[in-house]
Amino acid sequence: MAQTHGDPAGTGQPAPRWLIALVRPELPTLAAEIITEIKRAVPEYGRSTDGPYVQALRIGVERALTHFVDTLADPSTPRDKHDETYRRLGRFEAMEGRTLSSLQTAYRIGAQVAWRRVMKGAAERNLPAPVMIRLADELFSYINELASLSLEGYVTARPDEEQQDHRRRLLHSLLREPPPTAQVVANLARLAGWTVPDEVTLVALPTGPQPSPHTLHRDLLVDLSGDTPHLLVPGEVDAGRLRMLTSGWPDRRLALGLTVPTVRAAESLRWARRALALARTGALGDEPVVDSGEHLVTLWLLSDETVVDHLTRRHLAGVTELGGGQPEKYLETLYGWLTTRGTAVELADRLNIHPQTVRYRMRRLEEALGDRLGDPDSRFAIEVVLRATRLRKEVGEIVPGDGRGDGRGDARGEGRGDARGDGRGDARGVPRPLT
């Protein structure tokens, strides 16, 4: 246990009140000076303006100065919370995979800056030598105490770091295909100190700076390394987990996979990564946490481009030459009919065209597709293809057709069709599915 400071001589006496009154007002500016000097001298604490290192530094310095003066004024000041703060700083260094050298350097710089301020004040106020000796003893005893507390925290964190290694190995094992046996999982989980759940949800995380794994819920399995960081949540992601995720990765997007049996964890991660990739295109909205379960149809339709391409060739052959090789408007009309089964008037209103134009396009489509529009399986396949094509176009991928649109549309062949007597009624040439 670290020794206590506050009265090296063992007198049990507080420092003079006038000395406390002189020192306490100096604390805010002294804290700022110490923080500035540490950030300048220690790269880990100077690399960002408000990252976890800087926050830990600020809290440590401010609490140390306040507690130091409090114990000068009253050596019986409670110290439990104080001690835990500096043990936690030591654990933080261990969890980040560093030695204690940076933290020890920060303590040494803090003592030097504080002592310079004391010497300056002593010269200005002509403080008596016994007071200066006591302040020196108190200050350097206190710094040694902080270093000892941090060492305690650092040493106790090492087993936790080893457990994190076991948890990473367990996560990697769960994500293998084929999955490991139940006995293998049970053995790894025992080493990791982790209870195997019935279901899990994988989360695909953004690349770039990552929070410390120890700021996350302790029952997660985490791998923040490499180009595809991810984590495993036991069970479903509830409101508390969502708050943790958004606070851990503020202003950045991440994606939830499906909640699946633990042995199918790899499937959940695949869906999460697919959702995160699509989210970057803007196809899945702008929520910071994308839930793949809310976008299953989109993810499914875009999950295999080869299948969609084959379905396109199989079920839409002959349509590509409509509109002079630019069939987009015909496909738009066909999609409208398949998804609404509306009348020519209803589709015309939906597409902002004339009803006769709808009838003409559908007649041409029936000529190109034959009896496929009358077959339920073919209609379903065509609708799947059209939905997938529209989604692929939205996310900027290559889709059938060149995307330029049928700029000549109604003014060309469609107009001639209407002029040949489509206005006389539906008796001639109107596709059977359309009313």
Coordinates of C-alpha atoms in Angstrom, one line a residue:
M1 CA 0.0 0.0 0.0
A2 CA 1.3 3.5 -0.8
Q3 CA 2.3 5.6 2.1
T4 CA 0.2 8.6 3.2
H5 CA 1.6 12.1 2.9
G6 CA 0.5 15.2 4.8
D7 CA 2.7 15.1 7.8
P8 CA 6.2 13.6 7.3
A9 CA 7.3 14.7 10.7
G10 CA 4.5 12.8 12.4
T11 CA 3.2 15.7 14.3
G12 CA -0.4 15.3 13.0
Q13 CA -0.6 19.1 12.7
P14 CA -2.2 20.9 9.7
A15 CA -0.3 23.5 7.8
P16 CA -0.9 27.1 8.9
R17 CA -4.1 28.6 7.7
W18 CA -2.4 31.6 6.1
L19 CA -0.3 29.2 4.0
I20 CA -3.5 27.4 2.8
A21 CA -5.0 30.8 2.0
L22 CA -2.0 31.7 -0.1
V23 CA -1.8 28.4 -2.0
R24 CA -5.5 27.6 -2.8
P25 CA -6.2 30.5 -5.1
E26 CA -3.2 29.5 -7.2
L27 CA -4.6 26.0 -8.1
P28 CA -6.6 26.8 -11.3
T29 CA -3.7 28.5 -13.1
L30 CA -1.2 26.1 -11.7
A31 CA -3.2 23.2 -13.1
A32 CA -3.4 24.8 -16.5
E33 CA 0.4 25.4 -16.5
I34 CA 1.1 21.8 -15.5
I35 CA -1.2 20.4 -18.2
T36 CA 0.4 22.6 -20.9
E37 CA 3.9 21.6 -19.9
I38 CA 3.0 17.9 -19.8
K39 CA 1.3 18.0 -23.2
R40 CA 4.4 19.7 -24.6
A41 CA 6.8 17.2 -23.2
V42 CA 4.9 13.9 -23.4
P43 CA 3.7 12.9 -26.9
E44 CA 0.9 10.6 -25.7
Y45 CA -0.8 13.5 -23.9
G46 CA -0.1 16.1 -26.5
R47 CA -1.4 14.4 -29.6
S48 CA -5.0 15.6 -29.3
T49 CA -6.9 18.4 -27.8
D50 CA -9.6 16.5 -26.0
G51 CA -9.0 12.7 -26.4
P52 CA -8.9 10.2 -23.5
Y53 CA -5.3 10.9 -22.7
V54 CA -5.9 14.6 -22.3
Q55 CA -9.1 14.0 -20.3
A56 CA -7.3 11.6 -17.9
L57 CA -4.5 14.1 -17.6
R58 CA -6.8 17.0 -16.8
I59 CA -8.7 15.0 -14.2
G60 CA -5.5 13.7 -12.6
V61 CA -3.8 17.0 -12.3
E62 CA -6.9 18.9 -11.0
R63 CA -7.7 16.2 -8.4
A64 CA -4.1 15.9 -7.3
L65 CA -3.7 19.6 -6.6
T66 CA -7.0 19.9 -4.8
H67 CA -6.4 16.9 -2.7
F68 CA -2.9 17.9 -1.9
V69 CA -4.0 21.3 -0.5
D70 CA -7.0 19.7 1.3
T71 CA -4.7 17.3 3.2
L72 CA -2.3 20.2 4.0
A73 CA -5.2 21.9 5.7
D74 CA -6.5 18.7 7.3
P75 CA -4.3 15.6 7.4
S76 CA -7.4 13.4 8.1
T77 CA -9.1 14.3 4.8
P78 CA -10.7 11.1 3.3
R79 CA -8.5 9.5 0.6
D80 CA -10.3 6.5 -0.7
K81 CA -11.6 8.2 -3.9
H82 CA -8.3 9.9 -4.3
D83 CA -6.3 6.7 -4.2
E84 CA -8.6 5.0 -6.7
T85 CA -8.2 7.8 -9.2
Y86 CA -4.5 7.2 -9.5
R87 CA -4.7 3.4 -9.4
R88 CA -7.2 3.9 -12.3
L89 CA -4.6 6.0 -14.2
G90 CA -2.1 3.1 -13.8
R91 CA -4.7 0.6 -15.1
F92 CA -5.4 2.9 -18.0
E93 CA -1.7 2.9 -19.1
A94 CA -1.7 -0.9 -18.9
M95 CA -4.9 -1.3 -20.9
E96 CA -3.5 0.9 -23.6
G97 CA -0.4 -1.4 -23.9
R98 CA 2.1 1.2 -22.6
T99 CA 4.7 1.2 -19.9
L100 CA 4.4 3.6 -17.0
S101 CA 7.2 5.9 -18.3
S102 CA 4.8 8.5 -19.8
L103 CA 2.8 8.7 -16.6
Q104 CA 5.9 8.9 -14.4
T105 CA 7.2 11.6 -16.6
A106 CA 4.0 13.5 -16.2
Y107 CA 4.2 13.2 -12.4
R108 CA 7.8 14.5 -12.5
I109 CA 6.9 17.4 -14.7
G110 CA 3.9 18.3 -12.4
A111 CA 6.2 18.3 -9.4
Q112 CA 8.8 20.5 -11.1
V113 CA 6.2 23.1 -12.3
A114 CA 4.5 23.1 -8.9
W115 CA 7.8 23.7 -7.1
R116 CA 8.8 26.5 -9.5
R117 CA 5.5 28.2 -8.5
V118 CA 6.2 27.6 -4.8
M119 CA 9.7 29.1 -5.1
K120 CA 8.4 32.1 -7.0
G121 CA 5.7 32.7 -4.3
A122 CA 8.2 32.3 -1.5
A123 CA 10.5 34.9 -3.0
E124 CA 7.6 37.3 -3.5
R125 CA 6.2 36.8 0.0
N126 CA 9.4 36.1 1.9
L127 CA 8.2 32.9 3.4
P128 CA 10.2 31.5 6.3
A129 CA 12.6 28.6 5.6
P130 CA 10.7 26.0 7.8
V131 CA 7.6 26.5 5.8
M132 CA 9.5 26.0 2.6
I133 CA 11.1 22.8 3.9
R134 CA 7.7 21.4 4.9
L135 CA 6.2 22.3 1.5
A136 CA 9.1 20.6 -0.3
D137 CA 8.7 17.4 1.9
E138 CA 5.0 17.4 1.4
L139 CA 5.1 17.9 -2.3
F140 CA 7.7 15.3 -3.2
S141 CA 6.2 12.8 -0.8
Y142 CA 2.9 13.3 -2.4
I143 CA 4.3 12.8 -6.0
N144 CA 5.9 9.6 -4.8
E145 CA 2.6 8.5 -3.4
L146 CA 0.8 9.1 -6.7
A147 CA 3.4 7.1 -8.6
S148 CA 3.1 4.2 -6.1
L149 CA -0.7 4.2 -6.4
S150 CA -0.5 4.2 -10.2
L151 CA 2.0 1.3 -10.1
E152 CA -0.5 -0.7 -8.0
G153 CA -3.2 -0.1 -10.6
Y154 CA -0.8 -1.0 -13.4
V155 CA 0.2 -4.3 -11.9
T156 CA -3.4 -5.3 -11.1
A157 CA -4.4 -4.5 -14.7
R158 CA -2.0 -7.0 -16.3
P159 CA -4.2 -10.1 -15.6
D160 CA -7.1 -8.2 -17.1
E161 CA -5.1 -7.5 -20.2
E162 CA -4.3 -11.2 -20.5
Q163 CA -8.0 -11.9 -20.2
Q164 CA -8.7 -9.5 -23.1
D165 CA -6.3 -11.6 -25.2
H166 CA -8.3 -14.7 -24.4
R167 CA -11.5 -12.9 -25.3
R168 CA -10.1 -11.8 -28.7
R169 CA -9.1 -15.4 -29.4
L170 CA -12.6 -16.5 -28.4
L171 CA -14.1 -13.9 -30.8
H172 CA -12.0 -15.0 -33.7
S173 CA -12.9 -18.6 -33.0
L174 CA -16.6 -17.9 -33.0
L175 CA -16.3 -16.2 -36.3
R176 CA -14.7 -19.1 -38.1
E177 CA -16.5 -21.1 -40.7
P178 CA -17.3 -23.8 -40.0
P179 CA -17.9 -22.7 -36.4
P180 CA -16.0 -24.4 -33.5
T181 CA -17.5 -27.2 -31.5
A182 CA -19.4 -26.4 -28.3
Q183 CA -16.6 -27.9 -26.2
V184 CA -14.0 -25.7 -27.9
V185 CA -16.2 -22.6 -27.2
A186 CA -16.7 -23.6 -23.6
N187 CA -13.0 -24.1 -23.0
L188 CA -12.1 -20.7 -24.6
A189 CA -14.9 -19.0 -22.7
R190 CA -13.7 -20.4 -19.4
L191 CA -10.2 -18.9 -20.0
A192 CA -11.8 -15.6 -21.1
G193 CA -14.1 -15.4 -18.1
W194 CA -17.1 -15.1 -20.4
T195 CA -20.5 -16.7 -20.2
V196 CA -21.6 -18.2 -23.5
P197 CA -25.1 -16.8 -24.5
D198 CA -27.7 -18.4 -26.6
E199 CA -27.7 -15.6 -29.1
V200 CA -25.3 -12.8 -30.2
T201 CA -25.3 -9.7 -32.3
L202 CA -22.2 -8.6 -34.2
V203 CA -21.4 -4.9 -34.7
A204 CA -19.3 -3.6 -37.6
L205 CA -17.3 -0.6 -36.5
P206 CA -15.8 2.3 -38.4
T207 CA -12.1 2.4 -39.0
G208 CA -9.8 5.1 -37.5
P209 CA -9.3 6.0 -33.8
Q210 CA -11.0 3.6 -31.5
P211 CA -12.0 3.9 -27.8
S212 CA -10.2 1.8 -25.2
P213 CA -12.0 -1.7 -24.9
H214 CA -12.2 -1.0 -21.2
T215 CA -14.6 1.9 -21.7
L216 CA -17.1 -0.5 -23.2
H217 CA -19.4 -3.0 -21.5
R218 CA -17.3 -5.8 -19.9
D219 CA -19.4 -8.7 -21.4
L220 CA -18.5 -7.7 -25.0
L221 CA -16.0 -9.5 -27.1
V222 CA -14.0 -6.8 -29.0
D223 CA -11.5 -6.6 -31.8
L224 CA -10.6 -3.0 -32.6
S225 CA -7.5 -3.8 -34.7
G226 CA -7.0 -3.9 -38.4
D227 CA -9.2 -2.5 -41.2
T228 CA -12.5 -4.2 -40.1
P229 CA -12.9 -3.6 -36.4
H230 CA -15.9 -5.3 -34.8
L231 CA -17.4 -6.4 -31.6
L232 CA -19.9 -9.1 -30.3
V233 CA -22.8 -8.3 -28.1
P234 CA -24.4 -11.1 -26.1
G235 CA -28.1 -11.2 -27.0
E236 CA -29.8 -8.2 -28.6
V237 CA -28.6 -4.6 -28.7
D238 CA -30.9 -2.8 -26.3
A239 CA -31.2 0.9 -25.5
G240 CA -28.3 0.8 -23.0
R241 CA -26.0 -0.9 -25.6
L242 CA -27.0 1.7 -28.2
R243 CA -26.0 4.6 -25.8
M244 CA -22.7 2.9 -25.2
L245 CA -22.1 2.5 -29.0
T246 CA -23.0 6.1 -29.9
S247 CA -20.9 7.5 -27.0
G248 CA -17.9 5.3 -27.9
W249 CA -18.0 6.2 -31.6
P250 CA -19.5 9.8 -31.6
D251 CA -20.3 11.3 -35.0
R252 CA -19.3 8.0 -36.8
R253 CA -21.5 5.3 -38.4
L254 CA -21.6 1.7 -37.3
A255 CA -23.9 -1.2 -38.2
L256 CA -25.6 -4.0 -36.3
G257 CA -25.8 -7.5 -37.7
L258 CA -28.8 -9.8 -37.1
T259 CA -29.3 -11.4 -33.7
V260 CA -28.4 -15.1 -34.4
P261 CA -27.6 -18.2 -32.4
T262 CA -24.0 -18.0 -31.1
V263 CA -22.8 -20.7 -33.5
R264 CA -23.8 -18.5 -36.4
A265 CA -22.0 -15.4 -35.3
A266 CA -20.1 -15.2 -38.6
E267 CA -23.4 -14.7 -40.4
S268 CA -24.3 -11.7 -38.2
L269 CA -21.0 -10.1 -38.9
R270 CA -21.5 -10.5 -42.7
W271 CA -24.8 -8.7 -42.5
A272 CA -23.3 -6.0 -40.3
R273 CA -20.4 -5.3 -42.7
R274 CA -22.7 -5.3 -45.7
A275 CA -25.0 -2.8 -44.0
L276 CA -22.1 -0.6 -43.0
A277 CA -20.8 -0.6 -46.6
L278 CA -24.2 0.3 -48.0
A279 CA -24.7 2.9 -45.3
R280 CA -21.6 4.7 -46.6
T281 CA -23.4 5.1 -50.0
G282 CA -26.4 6.8 -48.3
A283 CA -28.7 3.9 -49.3
L284 CA -29.7 3.2 -45.7
G285 CA -30.5 6.6 -44.4
D286 CA -28.4 8.7 -42.1
E287 CA -28.8 7.1 -38.6
P288 CA -25.5 6.8 -36.7
V289 CA -26.3 3.2 -35.9
V290 CA -27.6 1.2 -38.8
D291 CA -29.7 -1.8 -37.9
S292 CA -29.4 -4.4 -40.6
G293 CA -32.7 -6.0 -39.4
E294 CA -34.5 -2.9 -40.6
H295 CA -33.1 -3.1 -44.1
L296 CA -33.2 -6.8 -44.8
V297 CA -35.0 -6.6 -48.2
T298 CA -32.5 -4.0 -49.4
L299 CA -29.5 -6.0 -48.1
W300 CA -30.9 -9.2 -49.6
L301 CA -31.6 -7.7 -53.0
L302 CA -28.0 -6.2 -53.2
S303 CA -26.3 -9.2 -51.7
D304 CA -25.5 -11.1 -54.9
E305 CA -25.0 -9.0 -58.1
T306 CA -24.3 -12.1 -60.2
V307 CA -27.7 -13.7 -59.4
V308 CA -29.5 -10.4 -60.2
D309 CA -27.6 -10.2 -63.5
H310 CA -28.5 -13.7 -64.5
L311 CA -32.2 -13.1 -63.5
T312 CA -32.1 -9.9 -65.7
R313 CA -30.9 -11.8 -68.7
R314 CA -33.3 -14.6 -68.2
H315 CA -36.5 -12.7 -67.5
L316 CA -36.0 -9.3 -69.2
A317 CA -34.5 -10.6 -72.5
G318 CA -36.1 -8.7 -75.4
V319 CA -36.9 -5.6 -73.3
T320 CA -33.5 -4.0 -73.8
E321 CA -34.3 -3.0 -77.3
L322 CA -37.5 -1.1 -76.4
G323 CA -37.2 2.7 -76.6
G324 CA -34.4 2.4 -79.2
G325 CA -32.2 0.5 -76.8
Q326 CA -33.0 2.7 -73.9
P327 CA -35.8 0.8 -72.0
E328 CA -35.7 2.7 -68.7
K329 CA -39.2 4.3 -69.2
Y330 CA -40.7 0.9 -70.1
L331 CA -39.1 -0.7 -67.1
E332 CA -40.4 2.1 -64.9
T333 CA -43.9 1.5 -66.2
L334 CA -43.5 -2.3 -65.7
Y335 CA -42.3 -1.8 -62.2
G336 CA -45.3 0.5 -61.4
W337 CA -47.7 -2.1 -62.7
L338 CA -46.1 -5.0 -60.8
T339 CA -46.0 -3.2 -57.5
T340 CA -49.4 -1.5 -57.7
R341 CA -51.5 -3.5 -60.3
G342 CA -53.2 -0.2 -61.0
T343 CA -55.2 0.7 -64.0
A344 CA -53.8 2.7 -66.9
V345 CA -55.3 5.9 -65.5
E346 CA -53.8 5.2 -62.0
L347 CA -50.4 4.4 -63.4
A348 CA -50.5 7.4 -65.7
D349 CA -51.2 9.6 -62.7
R350 CA -48.4 7.9 -60.7
L351 CA -45.9 8.3 -63.6
N352 CA -47.1 11.7 -64.7
I353 CA -47.8 10.6 -68.3
H354 CA -50.9 10.1 -70.4
P355 CA -52.9 6.9 -69.9
Q356 CA -52.6 6.0 -73.6
T357 CA -48.8 6.1 -73.1
V358 CA -49.1 3.6 -70.3
R359 CA -51.2 1.3 -72.6
Y360 CA -48.7 1.6 -75.4
R361 CA -45.7 0.8 -73.2
M362 CA -47.5 -2.2 -71.6
R363 CA -48.5 -3.5 -75.1
R364 CA -44.9 -3.3 -76.2
L365 CA -43.7 -5.0 -72.9
E366 CA -46.1 -7.9 -73.4
E367 CA -44.8 -8.3 -77.0
A368 CA -41.3 -8.5 -75.6
L369 CA -42.0 -10.7 -72.6
G370 CA -44.5 -13.1 -74.1
D371 CA -46.6 -15.0 -71.5
R372 CA -44.2 -14.2 -68.7
L373 CA -46.4 -11.4 -67.3
G374 CA -49.1 -14.0 -66.9
D375 CA -46.9 -16.5 -64.9
P376 CA -46.8 -15.8 -61.1
D377 CA -43.2 -17.1 -60.8
S378 CA -41.9 -15.0 -63.7
R379 CA -43.7 -11.9 -62.4
F380 CA -42.1 -12.4 -59.0
A381 CA -38.6 -12.8 -60.5
I382 CA -39.1 -9.7 -62.7
E383 CA -40.2 -7.6 -59.7
V384 CA -37.1 -8.8 -57.8
V385 CA -34.9 -7.9 -60.7
L386 CA -36.5 -4.4 -61.0
R387 CA -36.3 -3.7 -57.3
A388 CA -32.6 -4.8 -57.1
T389 CA -31.8 -2.7 -60.2
R390 CA -33.4 0.4 -58.8
L391 CA -31.4 -0.1 -55.5
R392 CA -28.2 -0.7 -57.3
K393 CA -28.7 2.5 -59.3
E394 CA -29.3 4.4 -56.1
V395 CA -26.0 3.3 -54.6
G396 CA -24.1 4.1 -57.8
E397 CA -23.4 0.6 -59.0
I398 CA -23.5 -0.5 -62.6
V399 CA -27.0 -1.5 -63.6
P400 CA -28.6 -2.8 -66.9
G401 CA -29.0 0.0 -69.3
D402 CA -26.8 3.2 -69.4
G403 CA -29.0 5.3 -67.1
R404 CA -29.4 8.1 -69.5
G405 CA -33.2 7.8 -69.7
D406 CA -35.5 7.7 -72.8
G407 CA -35.2 11.4 -73.6
R408 CA -37.2 10.9 -76.8
G409 CA -40.0 8.9 -75.1
D410 CA -43.6 10.0 -75.9
A411 CA -42.6 12.2 -78.8
R412 CA -41.3 9.2 -80.8
G413 CA -42.7 5.6 -81.1
E414 CA -45.1 6.1 -78.2
G415 CA -46.7 9.0 -79.9
R416 CA -47.2 7.0 -83.2
G417 CA -48.8 4.2 -81.2
D418 CA -51.4 6.6 -79.8
A419 CA -52.1 8.1 -83.3
R420 CA -52.8 4.7 -84.7
G421 CA -56.0 4.5 -82.8
D422 CA -55.2 3.6 -79.2
G423 CA -57.7 6.2 -78.2
R424 CA -60.5 4.1 -79.7
G425 CA -60.5 1.8 -76.6
D426 CA -58.9 -1.3 -75.1
A427 CA -60.2 -3.8 -77.7
R428 CA -57.0 -3.9 -79.7
G429 CA -53.5 -4.6 -78.4
V430 CA -53.9 -3.7 -74.8
P431 CA -51.9 -6.0 -72.5
R432 CA -54.1 -8.5 -70.7
P433 CA -52.8 -7.7 -67.2
L434 CA -53.7 -4.0 -67.5
T435 CA -57.2 -2.6 -67.0

